[in-house]
PDB file of C-alpha atoms in Angstrom:
ATOM      1  CA  GLN A  16      -1.304   6.088  15.535  1.00  0.00           C
ATOM      2  CA  SER A  17      -0.407   3.001  13.507  1.00  0.00           C
ATOM      3  CA  VAL A  18      -0.962  -0.496  14.880  1.00  0.00           C
ATOM      4  CA  LEU A  19       2.326  -1.504  13.255  1.00  0.00           C
ATOM      5  CA  THR A  20       5.130   0.384  14.983  1.00  0.00           C
ATOM      6  CA  GLN A  21       8.229   1.555  13.164  1.00  0.00           C
ATOM      7  CA  PRO A  22      10.951   3.966  14.271  1.00  0.00           C
ATOM      8  CA  PRO A  23      10.298   7.346  12.625  1.00  0.00           C
ATOM      9  CA  SER A  24      13.882   7.681  11.423  1.00  0.00           C
ATOM     10  CA  ALA A  25      17.047   5.737  10.698  1.00  0.00           C
ATOM     11  CA  SER A  26      20.397   6.679   9.242  1.00  0.00           C
ATOM     12  CA  GLY A  27      23.665   5.256   8.026  1.00  0.00           C
ATOM     13  CA  THR A  28      26.734   6.032   5.978  1.00  0.00           C
ATOM     14  CA  PRO A  29      27.421   4.637   2.503  1.00  0.00           C
ATOM     15  CA  GLY A  30      28.421   0.985   2.656  1.00  0.00           C
ATOM     16  CA  GLN A  31      26.926   0.439   6.090  1.00  0.00           C
ATOM     17  CA  ARG A  32      24.204  -2.015   7.023  1.00  0.00           C
ATOM     18  CA  VAL A  33      21.026  -0.633   8.553  1.00  0.00           C
ATOM     19  CA  THR A  34      17.941  -2.350   9.884  1.00  0.00           C
ATOM     20  CA  ILE A  35      14.399  -1.054  10.297  1.00  0.00           C
ATOM     21  CA  SER A  36      12.050  -2.766  12.722  1.00  0.00           C
ATOM     22  CA  CYS A  37       8.302  -3.252  12.601  1.00  0.00           C
ATOM     23  CA  SER A  38       6.363  -4.391  15.652  1.00  0.00           C
ATOM     24  CA  GLY A  39       2.815  -5.677  15.615  1.00  0.00           C
ATOM     25  CA  SER A  40       0.591  -8.219  17.314  1.00  0.00           C
ATOM     26  CA  SER A  41      -0.728 -11.750  16.948  1.00  0.00           C
ATOM     27  CA  SER A  42      -3.588 -10.629  14.709  1.00  0.00           C
ATOM     28  CA  ASN A  43      -1.314  -9.114  12.078  1.00  0.00           C
ATOM     29  CA  ILE A  44       2.415  -9.897  11.948  1.00  0.00           C
ATOM     30  CA  GLY A  45       2.031 -12.867  14.279  1.00  0.00           C
ATOM     31  CA  GLY A  46      -0.357 -14.627  11.932  1.00  0.00           C
ATOM     32  CA  ASN A  47       0.432 -13.231   8.495  1.00  0.00           C
ATOM     33  CA  THR A  48       3.356 -12.387   6.298  1.00  0.00           C
ATOM     34  CA  VAL A  49       4.983  -8.968   6.246  1.00  0.00           C
ATOM     35  CA  ASN A  50       5.624  -6.761   3.254  1.00  0.00           C
ATOM     36  CA  TRP A  51       7.981  -3.822   2.907  1.00  0.00           C
ATOM     37  CA  TYR A  52       7.703  -0.796   0.623  1.00  0.00           C
ATOM     38  CA  GLN A  53      10.135   1.882  -0.441  1.00  0.00           C
ATOM     39  CA  GLN A  54       8.823   5.318  -1.335  1.00  0.00           C
ATOM     40  CA  LEU A  55      11.165   7.773  -2.956  1.00  0.00           C
ATOM     41  CA  PRO A  56      10.199  11.463  -2.699  1.00  0.00           C
ATOM     42  CA  GLY A  57       7.312  12.362  -4.977  1.00  0.00           C
ATOM     43  CA  THR A  58       6.755   8.839  -6.261  1.00  0.00           C
ATOM     44  CA  ALA A  59       4.397   5.931  -5.666  1.00  0.00           C
ATOM     45  CA  PRO A  60       5.485   3.219  -3.222  1.00  0.00           C
ATOM     46  CA  LYS A  61       7.404   0.228  -4.557  1.00  0.00           C
ATOM     47  CA  LEU A  62       7.181  -3.328  -3.220  1.00  0.00           C
ATOM     48  CA  LEU A  63      10.558  -4.263  -1.776  1.00  0.00           C
ATOM     49  CA  ILE A  64       9.885  -7.452   0.196  1.00  0.00           C
ATOM     50  CA  TYR A  65       6.823  -9.728   0.187  1.00  0.00           C
ATOM     51  CA  SER A  66       5.955 -12.838   2.187  1.00  0.00           C
ATOM     52  CA  SER A  67       8.309 -11.561   4.917  1.00  0.00           C
ATOM     53  CA  ASN A  68      11.536 -12.448   3.103  1.00  0.00           C
ATOM     54  CA  GLN A  69      10.979 -12.646  -0.651  1.00  0.00           C
ATOM     55  CA  ARG A  70      12.294 -10.094  -3.129  1.00  0.00           C
ATOM     56  CA  PRO A  71      10.318  -9.244  -6.273  1.00  0.00           C
ATOM     57  CA  SER A  72      12.198  -9.460  -9.519  1.00  0.00           C
ATOM     58  CA  GLY A  73      14.537  -6.511  -9.927  1.00  0.00           C
ATOM     59  CA  VAL A  74      15.008  -5.712  -6.250  1.00  0.00           C
ATOM     60  CA  PRO A  75      18.720  -5.912  -5.335  1.00  0.00           C
ATOM     61  CA  ASP A  76      19.767  -8.609  -2.884  1.00  0.00           C
ATOM     62  CA  ARG A  77      21.107  -5.832  -0.637  1.00  0.00           C
ATOM     63  CA  PHE A  78      17.555  -5.716   0.672  1.00  0.00           C
ATOM     64  CA  SER A  79      16.384  -8.553   2.925  1.00  0.00           C
ATOM     65  CA  GLY A  80      13.488  -9.178   5.256  1.00  0.00           C
ATOM     66  CA  SER A  81      12.864 -11.360   8.269  1.00  0.00           C
ATOM     67  CA  LYS A  82      10.077 -12.084  10.712  1.00  0.00           C
ATOM     68  CA  SER A  83      10.006 -13.525  14.199  1.00  0.00           C
ATOM     69  CA  GLY A  84       6.859 -13.772  16.252  1.00  0.00           C
ATOM     70  CA  THR A  85       5.067 -10.429  16.157  1.00  0.00           C
ATOM     71  CA  SER A  86       8.014  -8.429  14.828  1.00  0.00           C
ATOM     72  CA  ALA A  87       9.724  -8.036  11.484  1.00  0.00           C
ATOM     73  CA  SER A  88      12.833  -6.336  10.161  1.00  0.00           C
ATOM     74  CA  LEU A  89      14.107  -4.910   6.921  1.00  0.00           C
ATOM     75  CA  ALA A  90      17.862  -4.941   6.446  1.00  0.00           C
ATOM     76  CA  ILE A  91      19.728  -2.906   3.876  1.00  0.00           C
ATOM     77  CA  SER A  92      23.372  -3.764   3.367  1.00  0.00           C
ATOM     78  CA  GLY A  93      25.933  -1.819   1.354  1.00  0.00           C
ATOM     79  CA  LEU A  94      23.920   1.353   1.883  1.00  0.00           C
ATOM     80  CA  GLN A  95      23.810   3.678  -1.129  1.00  0.00           C
ATOM     81  CA  SER A  96      22.734   7.298  -1.482  1.00  0.00           C
ATOM     82  CA  GLU A  97      19.793   6.265  -3.657  1.00  0.00           C
ATOM     83  CA  ASP A  98      18.409   4.236  -0.741  1.00  0.00           C
ATOM     84  CA  GLU A  99      17.413   7.487   0.961  1.00  0.00           C
ATOM     85  CA  ALA A 100      13.631   7.135   1.116  1.00  0.00           C
ATOM     86  CA  ASP A 101      10.666   6.352   3.334  1.00  0.00           C
ATOM     87  CA  TYR A 102      10.164   2.685   4.192  1.00  0.00           C
ATOM     88  CA  TYR A 103       6.864   1.129   5.277  1.00  0.00           C
ATOM     89  CA  CYS A 104       5.986  -2.295   6.618  1.00  0.00           C
ATOM     90  CA  ALA A 105       2.532  -3.747   6.002  1.00  0.00           C
ATOM     91  CA  ALA A 106       0.563  -6.807   7.035  1.00  0.00           C
ATOM     92  CA  TRP A 107      -3.002  -8.067   6.903  1.00  0.00           C
ATOM     93  CA  ASP A 108      -4.858  -7.926  10.201  1.00  0.00           C
ATOM     94  CA  ASP A 109      -7.270 -10.800  10.799  1.00  0.00           C
ATOM     95  CA  SER A 110      -9.192  -8.961  13.543  1.00  0.00           C
ATOM     96  CA  LEU A 111      -9.682  -5.749  11.597  1.00  0.00           C
ATOM     97  CA  LYS A 112     -10.099  -7.657   8.312  1.00  0.00           C
ATOM     98  CA  GLY A 113      -7.946  -5.146   6.560  1.00  0.00           C
ATOM     99  CA  ALA A 114      -4.387  -4.259   5.674  1.00  0.00           C
ATOM    100  CA  LEU A 115      -2.241  -2.210   8.020  1.00  0.00           C
ATOM    101  CA  PHE A 116       0.769  -0.043   7.311  1.00  0.00           C
ATOM    102  CA  GLY A 117       3.413   1.004   9.758  1.00  0.00           C
ATOM    103  CA  GLY A 118       3.897   4.710  10.313  1.00  0.00           C
ATOM    104  CA  GLY A 119       6.957   4.726   8.068  1.00  0.00           C
ATOM    105  CA  THR A 120      10.674   5.173   8.638  1.00  0.00           C
ATOM    106  CA  LYS A 121      12.618   7.956   6.950  1.00  0.00           C
ATOM    107  CA  LEU A 122      16.064   6.647   6.042  1.00  0.00           C
ATOM    108  CA  THR A 123      18.832   9.209   5.691  1.00  0.00           C
ATOM    109  CA  VAL A 124      22.144   8.336   4.077  1.00  0.00           C
ATOM    110  CA  LEU A 125      24.741  10.555   5.737  1.00  0.00           C
TER     111      LEU A 125
ATOM    112  CA  GLU B 267       4.583  -3.928 -17.911  1.00  0.00           C
ATOM    113  CA  VAL B 268       1.485  -3.681 -15.710  1.00  0.00           C
ATOM    114  CA  GLN B 269      -0.282  -0.339 -15.965  1.00  0.00           C
ATOM    115  CA  LEU B 270      -2.669   1.220 -13.453  1.00  0.00           C
ATOM    116  CA  LEU B 271      -4.052   4.648 -14.248  1.00  0.00           C
ATOM    117  CA  GLU B 272      -6.207   6.439 -11.692  1.00  0.00           C
ATOM    118  CA  SER B 273      -8.598   9.249 -12.551  1.00  0.00           C
ATOM    119  CA  GLY B 274     -11.493  11.150 -11.038  1.00  0.00           C
ATOM    120  CA  GLY B 275      -9.719  13.113  -8.339  1.00  0.00           C
ATOM    121  CA  GLY B 276     -10.262  16.805  -7.773  1.00  0.00           C
ATOM    122  CA  LEU B 277     -11.561  19.462  -5.428  1.00  0.00           C
ATOM    123  CA  VAL B 278     -14.828  18.688  -3.640  1.00  0.00           C
ATOM    124  CA  GLN B 279     -16.691  20.418  -0.830  1.00  0.00           C
ATOM    125  CA  PRO B 280     -17.159  18.765   2.572  1.00  0.00           C
ATOM    126  CA  GLY B 281     -20.157  16.452   2.414  1.00  0.00           C
ATOM    127  CA  GLY B 282     -19.712  15.949  -1.308  1.00  0.00           C
ATOM    128  CA  SER B 283     -19.103  12.850  -3.385  1.00  0.00           C
ATOM    129  CA  LEU B 284     -16.542  11.689  -5.898  1.00  0.00           C
ATOM    130  CA  ARG B 285     -15.942   8.519  -7.896  1.00  0.00           C
ATOM    131  CA  LEU B 286     -12.403   7.381  -8.596  1.00  0.00           C
ATOM    132  CA  SER B 287     -11.538   5.003 -11.400  1.00  0.00           C
ATOM    133  CA  CYS B 288      -8.447   2.895 -12.030  1.00  0.00           C
ATOM    134  CA  ALA B 289      -7.932   1.571 -15.547  1.00  0.00           C
ATOM    135  CA  ALA B 290      -5.790  -1.558 -15.518  1.00  0.00           C
ATOM    136  CA  SER B 291      -3.891  -3.172 -18.365  1.00  0.00           C
ATOM    137  CA  LYS B 292      -1.132  -5.630 -19.234  1.00  0.00           C
ATOM    138  CA  PHE B 293      -2.250  -8.322 -16.789  1.00  0.00           C
ATOM    139  CA  THR B 294      -5.204 -10.642 -16.255  1.00  0.00           C
ATOM    140  CA  PHE B 295      -7.276  -8.174 -14.223  1.00  0.00           C
ATOM    141  CA  GLY B 296     -10.003 -10.597 -13.177  1.00  0.00           C
ATOM    142  CA  THR B 297      -7.471 -12.894 -11.518  1.00  0.00           C
ATOM    143  CA  TYR B 298      -6.181 -10.539  -8.836  1.00  0.00           C
ATOM    144  CA  ALA B 299      -7.569  -8.761  -5.800  1.00  0.00           C
ATOM    145  CA  MET B 300      -7.240  -4.987  -5.953  1.00  0.00           C
ATOM    146  CA  SER B 301      -6.959  -2.271  -3.334  1.00  0.00           C
ATOM    147  CA  TRP B 302      -7.053   1.462  -2.773  1.00  0.00           C
ATOM    148  CA  VAL B 303      -4.382   3.037  -0.576  1.00  0.00           C
ATOM    149  CA  ARG B 304      -4.216   6.736   0.283  1.00  0.00           C
ATOM    150  CA  GLN B 305      -1.612   9.147   1.532  1.00  0.00           C
ATOM    151  CA  ALA B 306      -2.506  12.462   3.126  1.00  0.00           C
ATOM    152  CA  PRO B 307      -0.110  15.349   2.399  1.00  0.00           C
ATOM    153  CA  GLY B 308       3.121  14.798   4.311  1.00  0.00           C
ATOM    154  CA  LYS B 309       1.754  11.682   6.014  1.00  0.00           C
ATOM    155  CA  GLY B 310       2.174   7.924   5.774  1.00  0.00           C
ATOM    156  CA  LEU B 311       0.325   5.297   3.795  1.00  0.00           C
ATOM    157  CA  GLU B 312      -3.192   4.261   4.813  1.00  0.00           C
ATOM    158  CA  TRP B 313      -4.980   1.270   3.348  1.00  0.00           C
ATOM    159  CA  VAL B 314      -8.549   2.200   2.385  1.00  0.00           C
ATOM    160  CA  SER B 315     -10.315  -0.744   0.801  1.00  0.00           C
ATOM    161  CA  ALA B 316      -9.862  -4.046  -1.040  1.00  0.00           C
ATOM    162  CA  ILE B 317     -11.934  -6.257  -3.302  1.00  0.00           C
ATOM    163  CA  THR B 318     -11.498  -9.901  -4.279  1.00  0.00           C
ATOM    164  CA  ASP B 319     -10.827 -10.971  -7.856  1.00  0.00           C
ATOM    165  CA  SER B 320     -14.488 -11.668  -8.629  1.00  0.00           C
ATOM    166  CA  GLY B 321     -15.774  -8.711  -6.658  1.00  0.00           C
ATOM    167  CA  GLY B 322     -17.641 -11.037  -4.342  1.00  0.00           C
ATOM    168  CA  LYS B 323     -15.989  -9.774  -1.159  1.00  0.00           C
ATOM    169  CA  THR B 324     -15.087  -6.258  -0.118  1.00  0.00           C
ATOM    170  CA  PHE B 325     -13.103  -4.922   2.824  1.00  0.00           C
ATOM    171  CA  TYR B 326     -12.861  -1.424   4.302  1.00  0.00           C
ATOM    172  CA  ALA B 327     -10.843   0.552   6.807  1.00  0.00           C
ATOM    173  CA  ASP B 328     -12.888   1.727   9.771  1.00  0.00           C
ATOM    174  CA  SER B 329     -12.252   5.340   8.745  1.00  0.00           C
ATOM    175  CA  VAL B 330     -14.212   4.937   5.484  1.00  0.00           C
ATOM    176  CA  ARG B 331     -16.655   2.094   6.136  1.00  0.00           C
ATOM    177  CA  GLY B 332     -20.201   3.180   5.363  1.00  0.00           C
ATOM    178  CA  ARG B 333     -19.034   6.148   3.259  1.00  0.00           C
ATOM    179  CA  PHE B 334     -16.871   4.546   0.554  1.00  0.00           C
ATOM    180  CA  THR B 335     -17.776   1.702  -1.796  1.00  0.00           C
ATOM    181  CA  ILE B 336     -15.242  -0.288  -3.789  1.00  0.00           C
ATOM    182  CA  SER B 337     -16.278  -2.109  -6.950  1.00  0.00           C
ATOM    183  CA  ARG B 338     -14.798  -3.480 -10.136  1.00  0.00           C
ATOM    184  CA  ASP B 339     -15.845  -4.253 -13.700  1.00  0.00           C
ATOM    185  CA  ASN B 340     -13.691  -7.115 -14.930  1.00  0.00           C
ATOM    186  CA  SER B 341     -15.043  -6.767 -18.473  1.00  0.00           C
ATOM    187  CA  LYS B 342     -13.698  -3.203 -18.545  1.00  0.00           C
ATOM    188  CA  THR B 343     -10.606  -4.040 -16.411  1.00  0.00           C
ATOM    189  CA  THR B 344     -11.458  -1.103 -14.191  1.00  0.00           C
ATOM    190  CA  LEU B 345     -11.519  -0.602 -10.432  1.00  0.00           C
ATOM    191  CA  TYR B 346     -13.712   2.021  -8.775  1.00  0.00           C
ATOM    192  CA  LEU B 347     -14.018   3.828  -5.468  1.00  0.00           C
ATOM    193  CA  GLN B 348     -17.246   5.688  -4.810  1.00  0.00           C
ATOM    194  CA  MET B 349     -16.694   8.217  -2.027  1.00  0.00           C
ATOM    195  CA  THR B 350     -19.537   9.990  -0.251  1.00  0.00           C
ATOM    196  CA  SER B 351     -19.908  12.249   2.799  1.00  0.00           C
ATOM    197  CA  LEU B 352     -16.365  13.432   2.275  1.00  0.00           C
ATOM    198  CA  VAL B 353     -14.560  15.237   5.073  1.00  0.00           C
ATOM    199  CA  ALA B 354     -11.327  17.207   5.179  1.00  0.00           C
ATOM    200  CA  GLU B 355      -9.485  14.176   6.575  1.00  0.00           C
ATOM    201  CA  ASP B 356     -10.145  12.344   3.302  1.00  0.00           C
ATOM    202  CA  THR B 357      -7.805  14.762   1.500  1.00  0.00           C
ATOM    203  CA  ALA B 358      -5.036  12.595   0.084  1.00  0.00           C
ATOM    204  CA  ILE B 359      -3.442  11.062  -2.952  1.00  0.00           C
ATOM    205  CA  TYR B 360      -5.398   7.887  -3.719  1.00  0.00           C
ATOM    206  CA  TYR B 361      -3.435   5.007  -5.199  1.00  0.00           C
ATOM    207  CA  CYS B 362      -4.849   1.983  -6.939  1.00  0.00           C
ATOM    208  CA  ALA B 363      -2.792  -1.157  -6.211  1.00  0.00           C
ATOM    209  CA  LYS B 364      -2.695  -4.685  -7.598  1.00  0.00           C
ATOM    210  CA  ASP B 365      -2.249  -7.546  -5.143  1.00  0.00           C
ATOM    211  CA  GLY B 366       0.659  -9.877  -5.767  1.00  0.00           C
ATOM    212  CA  PRO B 367       3.048 -11.346  -6.706  1.00  0.00           C
ATOM    213  CA  LEU B 368       1.390 -14.361  -5.092  1.00  0.00           C
ATOM    214  CA  LEU B 369      -2.039 -15.338  -6.312  1.00  0.00           C
ATOM    215  CA  THR B 370      -4.268 -15.768  -3.262  1.00  0.00           C
ATOM    216  CA  ILE B 371      -7.982 -16.149  -2.672  1.00  0.00           C
ATOM    217  CA  ASN B 372      -8.252 -13.225  -0.294  1.00  0.00           C
ATOM    218  CA  PRO B 373      -6.665  -9.786  -0.413  1.00  0.00           C
ATOM    219  CA  GLY B 374      -3.483  -9.182   1.531  1.00  0.00           C
ATOM    220  CA  ALA B 375      -1.026  -6.411   2.196  1.00  0.00           C
ATOM    221  CA  ASP B 376       1.264  -7.280  -0.698  1.00  0.00           C
ATOM    222  CA  PHE B 377       0.769  -4.652  -3.399  1.00  0.00           C
ATOM    223  CA  GLU B 378       2.941  -5.579  -6.360  1.00  0.00           C
ATOM    224  CA  TYR B 379       2.057  -2.668  -8.626  1.00  0.00           C
ATOM    225  CA  TRP B 380       0.828   0.832  -7.907  1.00  0.00           C
ATOM    226  CA  GLY B 381      -0.636   3.565 -10.050  1.00  0.00           C
ATOM    227  CA  LEU B 382       0.671   7.117 -10.002  1.00  0.00           C
ATOM    228  CA  GLY B 383      -2.231   8.238  -7.828  1.00  0.00           C
ATOM    229  CA  THR B 384      -4.959  10.833  -8.081  1.00  0.00           C
ATOM    230  CA  LEU B 385      -5.303  13.763  -5.685  1.00  0.00           C
ATOM    231  CA  VAL B 386      -8.544  14.294  -3.800  1.00  0.00           C
ATOM    232  CA  THR B 387      -8.922  17.596  -1.967  1.00  0.00           C
ATOM    233  CA  VAL B 388     -11.881  18.137   0.342  1.00  0.00           C
ATOM    234  CA  SER B 389     -12.252  21.804   1.112  1.00  0.00           C
ATOM    235  CA  SER B 390     -14.791  24.605   1.044  1.00  0.00           C
TER     236      SER B 390
END
């Protein structure tokens, strides 16, 4: 069981906006930034959002991140079929002195 | 483009050992913290271990502490993971990951680049 809690699944239709939540505690999300990863089937994860709300070069601005207290969210607007993937949140935990991943959310584009 | 190439995976018996390597190129290796992240078949991502840019500090997940050792050779731009006392639960794809984009003193959970991974199977 992950310390960072994500819903196991999410879905939306093309063009819609979907959000994925990530809940933690004061020792991880509450005190550190949150990162989001996209993993397409059979491939390595890709950094989507870092420092809670920053996009690496090349990531479309359809993807955005936010953080409030001990929770964070990933929003995907203008949903596209190629967005169908697993999404993971991650944060450093000061108590464990290690990185934590959420359990992952499988996004289905209907 | 940054390149990370893992090697050393394979089939090993329970209780056995294995050393993974990650050859890095196209970036200033000795400037960034590095990590290992694994993914068991059909499961989510699990952070395993991290090491600071100089190698002076190391960090481990509880599940591997005392059994795995992370190290790096900045002159060879290579990251290592020595795994001992392997158990079936260690079966996974092991990814090498470069911290970033921000340059920080300590490791974090921001992994800017990932290798393709190497599969470790622990089975008799």
